[in-house]
Amino acid sequence: MRLFQNSGLYPSYLPRLNQLAAKASSFDGRRGVFLHDRFGAAHFLKPVLDGTAEAFFTNGDDEVLQRQWAREQGMKEAPTLEAILLAQIEHHRTEVFYNLDPVRYPSAFVAKLPGCVKKTLCWRAAPSGNADLTAYGAVLGNFPSILEAWRSKGCRAELFFPAIDPVMEQYGHGERSIDVAFVGGYSRHHSARGRTLEQVAALAADRKIVFCLDASRLTRLAESAVGRLLPLRKHRRPDVIARIARLPLFGRDLYELFGSAKIVLNGAIDMAGNDRGNMRCFEAMGCGSLLVSDAGNYPEGMDPGQTIVTYEAGNDCLAQIENSLRNWDDMKAKAERGRRAVGDLYSKERQWVLFENLLERI
């Protein structure tokens, strides 16, 4: 099977990639740096991570990477990123196209794929506006309610899961000096999460709390000395959060943080409904941290009371965190059970088998 997997870069991650890949002057070099850093690796299929000859991977929105490939292949003038991606697919003689960035490359792009492509799939588990993905053979995701929304738009939608990155096994075997860690966004999509973060941030006087938050450019301006003189109050984070907020972490740096934290705090985005099991759940448990997350419907292996801790609304999150830290020996055992459970249920080997089974049905 000639597999082509396309992904996309998170805007806040790009500066890190440019720094890591500063000396990479070729397509293979920059792509190799990216894959080694493991950002998004839970979504990358086993043949990609194994470097199998029949598998091709790229970030179709990475202009530096894509133009390196175009130059190496002698493409004339200045082709668009879409044109480069189509050329890569044709050059690779792709049979299966799996796209992690379908809003950028929706049905109109699928219609342009060369004849060698026999099957198309995409992953989408987030709000997508009016994006048309009906031309894909299937939309994959791990939130049943969002899959139902895609079905209502005329798409075939199938349940599929991220997988534990094998590299995570290298992390989380030493002292866990951080009491609570959180990495993620703080925006209008996270109102429930925001209230919880405010409560937990207040523990920083007595506990080691690490929040690595992705802030917008406007938020950073609003919180600056100059910005505090401007009418930007609504764009500022609460002082209790802003005081401890650090820059966001990605890739192996995120693994290192989670491997050093007793508890990783999680909160679902508002539009996920009652479905749970976002990326942070897999990353936290894969690095051996105790996942403390909001109550809801979790996938197999993420079992409240057995492998994770869940909290209800109000002050329950604080109570669960304090109880977990007071009884850390018992909770550490729970976290270790969770690590083993997700490592078995969501291994790269099992993810690949499930992907192959999907292809047989589509």
mmCIF file of C-alpha atoms in Angstrom:
data_model
loop_
_atom_site.group_PDB
_atom_site.id
_atom_site.type_symbol
_atom_site.label_atom_id
_atom_site.label_comp_id
_atom_site.label_asym_id
_atom_site.label_seq_id
_atom_site.Cartn_x
_atom_site.Cartn_y
_atom_site.Cartn_z
ATOM 1 C CA MET A 1 0.000 0.000 0.000
ATOM 2 C CA ARG A 2 1.371 3.383 -1.026
ATOM 3 C CA LEU A 3 0.255 5.640 1.821
ATOM 4 C CA PHE A 4 0.441 9.433 1.780
ATOM 5 C CA GLN A 5 -0.231 11.210 5.083
ATOM 6 C CA ASN A 6 -0.597 14.981 5.086
ATOM 7 C CA SER A 7 -0.640 17.073 8.232
ATOM 8 C CA GLY A 8 -0.542 20.745 9.170
ATOM 9 C CA LEU A 9 1.415 22.931 11.560
ATOM 10 C CA TYR A 10 -0.065 24.639 14.585
ATOM 11 C CA PRO A 11 0.841 28.339 14.176
ATOM 12 C CA SER A 12 2.410 28.581 17.628
ATOM 13 C CA TYR A 13 4.608 25.569 16.851
ATOM 14 C CA LEU A 14 6.177 27.044 13.708
ATOM 15 C CA PRO A 15 8.784 29.207 15.519
ATOM 16 C CA ARG A 16 9.996 26.115 17.386
ATOM 17 C CA LEU A 17 10.261 24.108 14.181
ATOM 18 C CA ASN A 18 12.147 26.902 12.422
ATOM 19 C CA GLN A 19 14.609 27.013 15.305
ATOM 20 C CA LEU A 20 15.089 23.247 15.453
ATOM 21 C CA ALA A 21 15.452 22.996 11.670
ATOM 22 C CA ALA A 22 17.612 26.109 11.192
ATOM 23 C CA LYS A 23 20.420 24.050 9.630
ATOM 24 C CA ALA A 24 18.194 21.743 7.591
ATOM 25 C CA SER A 25 18.582 22.755 3.958
ATOM 26 C CA SER A 26 16.642 19.901 2.330
ATOM 27 C CA PHE A 27 13.103 18.559 2.366
ATOM 28 C CA ASP A 28 14.191 15.304 3.997
ATOM 29 C CA GLY A 29 16.233 17.203 6.564
ATOM 30 C CA ARG A 30 13.459 19.524 7.718
ATOM 31 C CA ARG A 31 10.854 16.757 7.671
ATOM 32 C CA GLY A 32 13.203 14.552 9.685
ATOM 33 C CA VAL A 33 13.629 17.247 12.329
ATOM 34 C CA PHE A 34 9.858 17.628 12.577
ATOM 35 C CA LEU A 35 9.173 13.909 12.911
ATOM 36 C CA HIS A 36 11.919 13.519 15.509
ATOM 37 C CA ASP A 37 10.324 16.244 17.659
ATOM 38 C CA ARG A 38 7.108 14.150 17.753
ATOM 39 C CA PHE A 39 4.641 17.029 17.568
ATOM 40 C CA GLY A 40 1.324 15.408 16.582
ATOM 41 C CA ALA A 41 2.868 11.928 16.604
ATOM 42 C CA ALA A 42 -0.249 10.379 18.151
ATOM 43 C CA HIS A 43 -1.933 10.875 14.776
ATOM 44 C CA PHE A 44 0.901 9.650 12.559
ATOM 45 C CA LEU A 45 0.457 6.112 11.311
ATOM 46 C CA LYS A 46 3.018 3.418 12.036
ATOM 47 C CA PRO A 47 4.486 3.212 8.502
ATOM 48 C CA VAL A 48 5.229 6.952 8.644
ATOM 49 C CA LEU A 49 6.977 6.772 12.011
ATOM 50 C CA ASP A 50 8.816 3.613 10.925
ATOM 51 C CA GLY A 51 10.052 5.331 7.760
ATOM 52 C CA THR A 52 8.582 2.639 5.493
ATOM 53 C CA ALA A 53 9.539 3.217 1.852
ATOM 54 C CA GLU A 54 5.917 3.066 0.636
ATOM 55 C CA ALA A 55 4.788 5.754 3.101
ATOM 56 C CA PHE A 56 5.184 9.484 2.426
ATOM 57 C CA PHE A 57 4.581 12.257 4.933
ATOM 58 C CA THR A 58 4.471 16.019 4.667
ATOM 59 C CA ASN A 59 3.022 19.129 6.271
ATOM 60 C CA GLY A 60 1.177 20.635 3.354
ATOM 61 C CA ASP A 61 0.971 24.091 4.947
ATOM 62 C CA ASP A 62 4.697 24.317 5.799
ATOM 63 C CA GLU A 63 5.804 26.715 3.092
ATOM 64 C CA VAL A 64 9.512 26.276 3.810
ATOM 65 C CA LEU A 65 9.267 22.485 3.676
ATOM 66 C CA GLN A 66 7.072 22.345 0.593
ATOM 67 C CA ARG A 67 9.143 24.807 -1.416
ATOM 68 C CA GLN A 68 12.268 22.822 -0.576
ATOM 69 C CA TRP A 69 10.626 19.801 -2.204
ATOM 70 C CA ALA A 70 9.486 21.859 -5.202
ATOM 71 C CA ARG A 71 13.006 23.196 -5.797
ATOM 72 C CA GLU A 72 14.546 19.751 -5.454
ATOM 73 C CA GLN A 73 12.096 18.411 -8.054
ATOM 74 C CA GLY A 74 12.711 21.297 -10.466
ATOM 75 C CA MET A 75 9.197 22.732 -10.344
ATOM 76 C CA LYS A 76 9.115 25.968 -12.326
ATOM 77 C CA GLU A 77 8.276 29.466 -11.111
ATOM 78 C CA ALA A 78 6.467 29.677 -7.736
ATOM 79 C CA PRO A 79 3.763 26.981 -7.518
ATOM 80 C CA THR A 80 1.020 27.239 -4.911
ATOM 81 C CA LEU A 81 1.139 24.996 -1.886
ATOM 82 C CA GLU A 82 -1.833 23.107 -3.302
ATOM 83 C CA ALA A 83 0.000 22.524 -6.568
ATOM 84 C CA ILE A 84 3.041 21.232 -4.692
ATOM 85 C CA LEU A 85 0.936 18.841 -2.629
ATOM 86 C CA LEU A 86 -0.763 17.484 -5.747
ATOM 87 C CA ALA A 87 2.638 17.043 -7.401
ATOM 88 C CA GLN A 88 3.930 15.140 -4.373
ATOM 89 C CA ILE A 89 0.942 12.802 -4.448
ATOM 90 C CA GLU A 90 1.416 12.119 -8.156
ATOM 91 C CA HIS A 91 5.191 11.684 -7.790
ATOM 92 C CA HIS A 92 4.665 9.235 -4.918
ATOM 93 C CA ARG A 93 2.022 7.307 -6.911
ATOM 94 C CA THR A 94 -0.212 7.432 -3.841
ATOM 95 C CA GLU A 95 -2.949 4.832 -3.429
ATOM 96 C CA VAL A 96 -4.301 5.912 -0.024
ATOM 97 C CA PHE A 97 -4.449 9.597 0.919
ATOM 98 C CA TYR A 98 -4.954 10.301 4.641
ATOM 99 C CA ASN A 99 -5.323 13.991 5.405
ATOM 100 C CA LEU A 100 -5.056 15.528 8.879
ATOM 101 C CA ASP A 101 -5.671 19.029 7.503
ATOM 102 C CA PRO A 102 -8.942 18.674 5.563
ATOM 103 C CA VAL A 103 -10.339 22.158 6.177
ATOM 104 C CA ARG A 104 -7.386 23.539 4.213
ATOM 105 C CA TYR A 105 -7.748 20.781 1.611
ATOM 106 C CA PRO A 106 -11.495 19.959 1.445
ATOM 107 C CA SER A 107 -13.645 18.266 -1.200
ATOM 108 C CA ALA A 108 -12.528 20.657 -3.941
ATOM 109 C CA PHE A 109 -8.970 19.382 -3.421
ATOM 110 C CA VAL A 110 -10.049 15.738 -3.440
ATOM 111 C CA ALA A 111 -11.588 16.309 -6.867
ATOM 112 C CA LYS A 112 -8.137 17.239 -8.202
ATOM 113 C CA LEU A 113 -6.313 14.144 -6.946
ATOM 114 C CA PRO A 114 -4.547 12.053 -9.608
ATOM 115 C CA GLY A 115 -6.045 8.768 -10.746
ATOM 116 C CA CYS A 116 -3.545 6.660 -8.783
ATOM 117 C CA VAL A 117 -5.363 7.587 -5.539
ATOM 118 C CA LYS A 118 -7.932 4.906 -4.810
ATOM 119 C CA LYS A 119 -9.066 5.797 -1.291
ATOM 120 C CA THR A 120 -9.237 9.018 0.699
ATOM 121 C CA LEU A 121 -9.714 9.556 4.409
ATOM 122 C CA CYS A 122 -9.399 12.565 6.677
ATOM 123 C CA TRP A 123 -9.307 13.247 10.401
ATOM 124 C CA ARG A 124 -11.475 15.988 11.843
ATOM 125 C CA ALA A 125 -12.506 16.248 15.486
ATOM 126 C CA ALA A 126 -12.935 19.997 15.872
ATOM 127 C CA PRO A 127 -15.268 22.796 14.780
ATOM 128 C CA SER A 128 -15.096 23.221 11.010
ATOM 129 C CA GLY A 129 -17.569 25.910 9.979
ATOM 130 C CA ASN A 130 -18.946 25.233 6.520
ATOM 131 C CA ALA A 131 -16.093 22.994 5.379
ATOM 132 C CA ASP A 132 -17.209 20.455 2.754
ATOM 133 C CA LEU A 133 -15.629 17.034 3.355
ATOM 134 C CA THR A 134 -18.224 14.945 1.522
ATOM 135 C CA ALA A 135 -15.766 13.910 -1.204
ATOM 136 C CA TYR A 136 -13.600 12.007 1.266
ATOM 137 C CA GLY A 137 -14.231 8.289 1.568
ATOM 138 C CA ALA A 138 -14.604 8.797 5.313
ATOM 139 C CA VAL A 139 -14.135 11.411 8.001
ATOM 140 C CA LEU A 140 -12.395 9.924 11.035
ATOM 141 C CA GLY A 141 -12.571 11.087 14.638
ATOM 142 C CA ASN A 142 -12.907 9.906 18.221
ATOM 143 C CA PHE A 143 -15.844 12.069 19.366
ATOM 144 C CA PRO A 144 -19.139 10.308 18.509
ATOM 145 C CA SER A 145 -21.180 13.519 18.640
ATOM 146 C CA ILE A 146 -18.899 15.262 16.161
ATOM 147 C CA LEU A 147 -19.001 12.209 13.890
ATOM 148 C CA GLU A 148 -22.792 12.421 13.932
ATOM 149 C CA ALA A 149 -22.544 16.063 12.908
ATOM 150 C CA TRP A 150 -20.462 15.039 9.886
ATOM 151 C CA ARG A 151 -22.982 12.365 8.976
ATOM 152 C CA SER A 152 -25.722 14.982 9.054
ATOM 153 C CA LYS A 153 -23.723 16.896 6.430
ATOM 154 C CA GLY A 154 -23.627 13.898 4.111
ATOM 155 C CA CYS A 155 -20.232 12.468 5.039
ATOM 156 C CA ARG A 156 -19.366 8.917 5.911
ATOM 157 C CA ALA A 157 -17.864 9.127 9.411
ATOM 158 C CA GLU A 158 -15.965 6.419 11.267
ATOM 159 C CA LEU A 159 -14.659 6.080 14.817
ATOM 160 C CA PHE A 160 -10.869 6.152 15.003
ATOM 161 C CA PHE A 161 -8.409 6.990 17.771
ATOM 162 C CA PRO A 162 -5.031 8.605 18.323
ATOM 163 C CA ALA A 163 -2.313 6.223 19.486
ATOM 164 C CA ILE A 164 0.330 6.347 22.174
ATOM 165 C CA ASP A 165 3.649 7.497 20.756
ATOM 166 C CA PRO A 166 6.250 4.797 21.572
ATOM 167 C CA VAL A 167 8.732 7.565 22.408
ATOM 168 C CA MET A 168 6.610 8.469 25.444
ATOM 169 C CA GLU A 169 8.031 5.395 27.175
ATOM 170 C CA GLN A 170 11.295 7.336 27.581
ATOM 171 C CA TYR A 171 9.614 9.864 29.884
ATOM 172 C CA GLY A 172 8.157 9.869 33.370
ATOM 173 C CA HIS A 173 10.346 7.351 35.203
ATOM 174 C CA GLY A 174 12.076 9.757 37.577
ATOM 175 C CA GLU A 175 10.988 12.174 40.247
ATOM 176 C CA ARG A 176 7.790 14.066 39.549
ATOM 177 C CA SER A 177 8.609 17.489 40.963
ATOM 178 C CA ILE A 178 5.591 19.330 39.499
ATOM 179 C CA ASP A 179 2.284 18.962 41.295
ATOM 180 C CA VAL A 180 -0.091 20.029 38.494
ATOM 181 C CA ALA A 181 0.633 20.800 34.851
ATOM 182 C CA PHE A 182 -1.658 22.145 32.166
ATOM 183 C CA VAL A 183 -0.834 22.783 28.518
ATOM 184 C CA GLY A 184 -3.423 24.151 26.138
ATOM 185 C CA GLY A 185 -5.526 27.036 24.970
ATOM 186 C CA TYR A 186 -7.419 29.703 26.815
ATOM 187 C CA SER A 187 -10.082 31.269 24.610
ATOM 188 C CA ARG A 188 -13.802 31.782 24.062
ATOM 189 C CA HIS A 189 -14.052 28.056 23.186
ATOM 190 C CA HIS A 190 -12.889 27.119 26.681
ATOM 191 C CA SER A 191 -15.245 28.883 29.107
ATOM 192 C CA ALA A 192 -15.715 25.904 31.464
ATOM 193 C CA ARG A 193 -12.011 25.110 31.265
ATOM 194 C CA GLY A 194 -11.173 28.748 32.004
ATOM 195 C CA ARG A 195 -13.103 28.759 35.254
ATOM 196 C CA THR A 196 -11.330 25.602 36.379
ATOM 197 C CA LEU A 197 -7.912 27.015 35.484
ATOM 198 C CA GLU A 198 -8.582 30.063 37.631
ATOM 199 C CA GLN A 199 -9.360 27.879 40.630
ATOM 200 C CA VAL A 200 -6.309 25.663 40.178
ATOM 201 C CA ALA A 201 -3.970 28.603 39.524
ATOM 202 C CA ALA A 202 -4.823 29.868 42.999
ATOM 203 C CA LEU A 203 -3.018 26.804 44.418
ATOM 204 C CA ALA A 204 0.316 28.168 43.184
ATOM 205 C CA ALA A 205 1.045 29.756 46.565
ATOM 206 C CA ASP A 206 1.455 26.308 48.136
ATOM 207 C CA ARG A 207 1.914 23.920 45.217
ATOM 208 C CA LYS A 208 4.094 23.803 42.117
ATOM 209 C CA ILE A 209 1.625 24.599 39.347
ATOM 210 C CA VAL A 210 2.765 24.928 35.728
ATOM 211 C CA PHE A 211 0.425 26.384 33.101
ATOM 212 C CA CYS A 212 1.792 26.566 29.556
ATOM 213 C CA LEU A 213 -0.841 28.550 27.680
ATOM 214 C CA ASP A 214 -1.185 29.495 24.054
ATOM 215 C CA ALA A 215 -2.148 33.171 24.038
ATOM 216 C CA SER A 216 -3.196 35.195 21.006
ATOM 217 C CA ARG A 217 -1.170 38.177 19.849
ATOM 218 C CA LEU A 218 -3.946 40.446 21.103
ATOM 219 C CA THR A 219 -3.874 38.810 24.537
ATOM 220 C CA ARG A 220 -0.114 39.254 24.760
ATOM 221 C CA LEU A 221 -0.523 42.929 23.837
ATOM 222 C CA ALA A 222 -3.370 43.405 26.321
ATOM 223 C CA GLU A 223 -1.235 42.004 29.150
ATOM 224 C CA SER A 224 1.833 44.101 28.323
ATOM 225 C CA ALA A 225 2.684 47.352 30.116
ATOM 226 C CA VAL A 226 1.543 49.371 27.107
ATOM 227 C CA GLY A 227 -1.549 47.216 26.590
ATOM 228 C CA ARG A 228 -2.756 47.848 30.127
ATOM 229 C CA LEU A 229 -3.151 51.501 29.154
ATOM 230 C CA LEU A 230 -5.443 50.551 26.275
ATOM 231 C CA PRO A 231 -9.122 49.475 26.346
ATOM 232 C CA LEU A 232 -8.273 45.774 25.998
ATOM 233 C CA ARG A 233 -9.539 44.406 29.317
ATOM 234 C CA LYS A 234 -11.699 41.703 27.706
ATOM 235 C CA HIS A 235 -8.610 40.241 26.012
ATOM 236 C CA ARG A 236 -6.640 39.881 29.250
ATOM 237 C CA ARG A 237 -6.541 36.644 31.173
ATOM 238 C CA PRO A 238 -7.407 36.773 34.876
ATOM 239 C CA ASP A 239 -4.448 37.972 36.940
ATOM 240 C CA VAL A 240 -4.267 34.696 38.868
ATOM 241 C CA ILE A 241 -3.612 32.901 35.558
ATOM 242 C CA ALA A 242 -1.475 35.549 33.878
ATOM 243 C CA ARG A 243 0.929 35.578 36.832
ATOM 244 C CA ILE A 244 1.910 31.932 36.379
ATOM 245 C CA ALA A 245 1.366 31.495 32.625
ATOM 246 C CA ARG A 246 4.326 30.255 30.594
ATOM 247 C CA LEU A 247 4.745 29.879 26.860
ATOM 248 C CA PRO A 248 3.130 26.805 25.281
ATOM 249 C CA LEU A 249 5.129 23.593 24.970
ATOM 250 C CA PHE A 250 5.176 21.133 22.090
ATOM 251 C CA GLY A 251 6.702 17.842 21.060
ATOM 252 C CA ARG A 252 9.397 16.369 23.258
ATOM 253 C CA ASP A 253 9.302 19.393 25.575
ATOM 254 C CA LEU A 254 5.661 18.582 26.327
ATOM 255 C CA TYR A 255 6.573 14.947 26.981
ATOM 256 C CA GLU A 256 9.286 16.117 29.383
ATOM 257 C CA LEU A 257 6.829 18.325 31.272
ATOM 258 C CA PHE A 258 4.196 15.603 31.563
ATOM 259 C CA GLY A 259 6.858 13.112 32.615
ATOM 260 C CA SER A 260 7.768 15.484 35.462
ATOM 261 C CA ALA A 261 4.213 16.152 36.655
ATOM 262 C CA LYS A 262 2.211 14.157 39.165
ATOM 263 C CA ILE A 263 -1.081 15.456 37.743
ATOM 264 C CA VAL A 264 -1.954 16.678 34.273
ATOM 265 C CA LEU A 265 -5.110 18.759 34.319
ATOM 266 C CA ASN A 266 -7.435 18.548 31.348
ATOM 267 C CA GLY A 267 -10.725 20.126 30.343
ATOM 268 C CA ALA A 268 -12.706 19.429 27.188
ATOM 269 C CA ILE A 269 -13.507 22.195 24.731
ATOM 270 C CA ASP A 270 -17.081 23.444 25.014
ATOM 271 C CA MET A 271 -18.214 22.152 21.631
ATOM 272 C CA ALA A 272 -17.254 18.541 22.416
ATOM 273 C CA GLY A 273 -20.537 18.064 24.281
ATOM 274 C CA ASN A 274 -20.274 15.181 26.743
ATOM 275 C CA ASP A 275 -17.633 13.324 24.720
ATOM 276 C CA ARG A 276 -14.178 13.085 26.248
ATOM 277 C CA GLY A 277 -10.771 11.801 25.168
ATOM 278 C CA ASN A 278 -8.950 14.723 23.567
ATOM 279 C CA MET A 279 -5.254 14.634 22.729
ATOM 280 C CA ARG A 280 -4.124 15.737 26.196
ATOM 281 C CA CYS A 281 -5.672 12.596 27.687
ATOM 282 C CA PHE A 282 -3.520 10.352 25.511
ATOM 283 C CA GLU A 283 -0.386 12.453 26.022
ATOM 284 C CA ALA A 284 -0.768 12.691 29.795
ATOM 285 C CA MET A 285 -1.499 9.013 30.329
ATOM 286 C CA GLY A 286 1.150 7.964 27.822
ATOM 287 C CA CYS A 287 3.759 9.832 29.884
ATOM 288 C CA GLY A 288 2.546 8.246 33.112
ATOM 289 C CA SER A 289 0.901 11.270 34.716
ATOM 290 C CA LEU A 290 -2.352 11.055 36.636
ATOM 291 C CA LEU A 291 -5.025 12.497 34.367
ATOM 292 C CA VAL A 292 -7.487 14.734 36.235
ATOM 293 C CA SER A 293 -10.200 15.716 33.796
ATOM 294 C CA ASP A 294 -13.833 16.797 33.650
ATOM 295 C CA ALA A 295 -16.567 14.197 33.912
ATOM 296 C CA GLY A 296 -18.063 12.827 30.718
ATOM 297 C CA ASN A 297 -18.038 9.870 28.341
ATOM 298 C CA TYR A 298 -14.476 8.584 28.030
ATOM 299 C CA PRO A 299 -13.151 5.911 25.674
ATOM 300 C CA GLU A 300 -12.127 2.473 26.855
ATOM 301 C CA GLY A 301 -9.115 2.485 29.152
ATOM 302 C CA MET A 302 -9.831 5.937 30.549
ATOM 303 C CA ASP A 303 -11.891 4.723 33.483
ATOM 304 C CA PRO A 304 -12.839 7.159 36.277
ATOM 305 C CA GLY A 305 -11.761 5.758 39.616
ATOM 306 C CA GLN A 306 -9.580 3.088 38.014
ATOM 307 C CA THR A 307 -7.105 4.787 35.673
ATOM 308 C CA ILE A 308 -8.070 8.486 35.793
ATOM 309 C CA VAL A 309 -9.708 10.980 38.148
ATOM 310 C CA THR A 310 -12.686 13.059 37.038
ATOM 311 C CA TYR A 311 -14.259 16.142 38.521
ATOM 312 C CA GLU A 312 -17.697 17.716 38.394
ATOM 313 C CA ALA A 313 -18.514 21.419 38.154
ATOM 314 C CA GLY A 314 -17.828 23.978 40.842
ATOM 315 C CA ASN A 315 -15.015 23.373 43.345
ATOM 316 C CA ASP A 316 -14.811 19.622 42.793
ATOM 317 C CA CYS A 317 -11.650 19.905 40.689
ATOM 318 C CA LEU A 318 -9.771 21.475 43.600
ATOM 319 C CA ALA A 319 -11.024 18.768 45.947
ATOM 320 C CA GLN A 320 -9.920 16.006 43.566
ATOM 321 C CA ILE A 321 -6.469 17.537 43.095
ATOM 322 C CA GLU A 322 -5.890 18.017 46.808
ATOM 323 C CA ASN A 323 -7.089 14.472 47.555
ATOM 324 C CA SER A 324 -4.831 13.054 44.841
ATOM 325 C CA LEU A 325 -1.748 14.867 46.129
ATOM 326 C CA ARG A 326 -2.440 13.865 49.752
ATOM 327 C CA ASN A 327 -2.776 10.223 48.707
ATOM 328 C CA TRP A 328 -0.103 10.239 46.050
ATOM 329 C CA ASP A 329 1.121 6.656 46.541
ATOM 330 C CA ASP A 330 -2.322 5.288 45.703
ATOM 331 C CA MET A 331 -2.802 7.771 42.888
ATOM 332 C CA LYS A 332 0.608 7.002 41.429
ATOM 333 C CA ALA A 333 -0.458 3.366 41.156
ATOM 334 C CA LYS A 334 -3.635 4.506 39.412
ATOM 335 C CA ALA A 335 -1.588 6.553 36.932
ATOM 336 C CA GLU A 336 0.651 3.559 36.235
ATOM 337 C CA ARG A 337 -2.418 1.395 35.549
ATOM 338 C CA GLY A 338 -3.624 4.058 33.174
ATOM 339 C CA ARG A 339 -0.309 4.145 31.352
ATOM 340 C CA ARG A 340 -0.382 0.393 30.840
ATOM 341 C CA ALA A 341 -4.031 0.430 29.740
ATOM 342 C CA VAL A 342 -3.697 3.085 27.053
ATOM 343 C CA GLY A 343 -0.360 1.683 25.934
ATOM 344 C CA ASP A 344 -2.087 -1.596 25.162
ATOM 345 C CA LEU A 345 -5.419 -0.339 23.823
ATOM 346 C CA TYR A 346 -4.017 2.505 21.736
ATOM 347 C CA SER A 347 -0.684 1.200 20.504
ATOM 348 C CA LYS A 348 0.649 2.166 17.089
ATOM 349 C CA GLU A 349 0.343 -1.457 16.013
ATOM 350 C CA ARG A 350 -3.345 -1.585 16.903
ATOM 351 C CA GLN A 351 -4.003 1.827 15.349
ATOM 352 C CA TRP A 352 -2.523 0.607 12.060
ATOM 353 C CA VAL A 353 -4.587 -2.595 12.087
ATOM 354 C CA LEU A 354 -7.748 -0.559 12.649
ATOM 355 C CA PHE A 355 -6.777 1.772 9.807
ATOM 356 C CA GLU A 356 -6.282 -1.173 7.449
ATOM 357 C CA ASN A 357 -9.670 -2.558 8.502
ATOM 358 C CA LEU A 358 -11.268 0.801 7.719
ATOM 359 C CA LEU A 359 -9.760 0.757 4.253
ATOM 360 C CA GLU A 360 -11.310 -2.643 3.576
ATOM 361 C CA ARG A 361 -14.768 -1.299 4.450
ATOM 362 C CA ILE A 362 -14.611 1.988 2.559
#
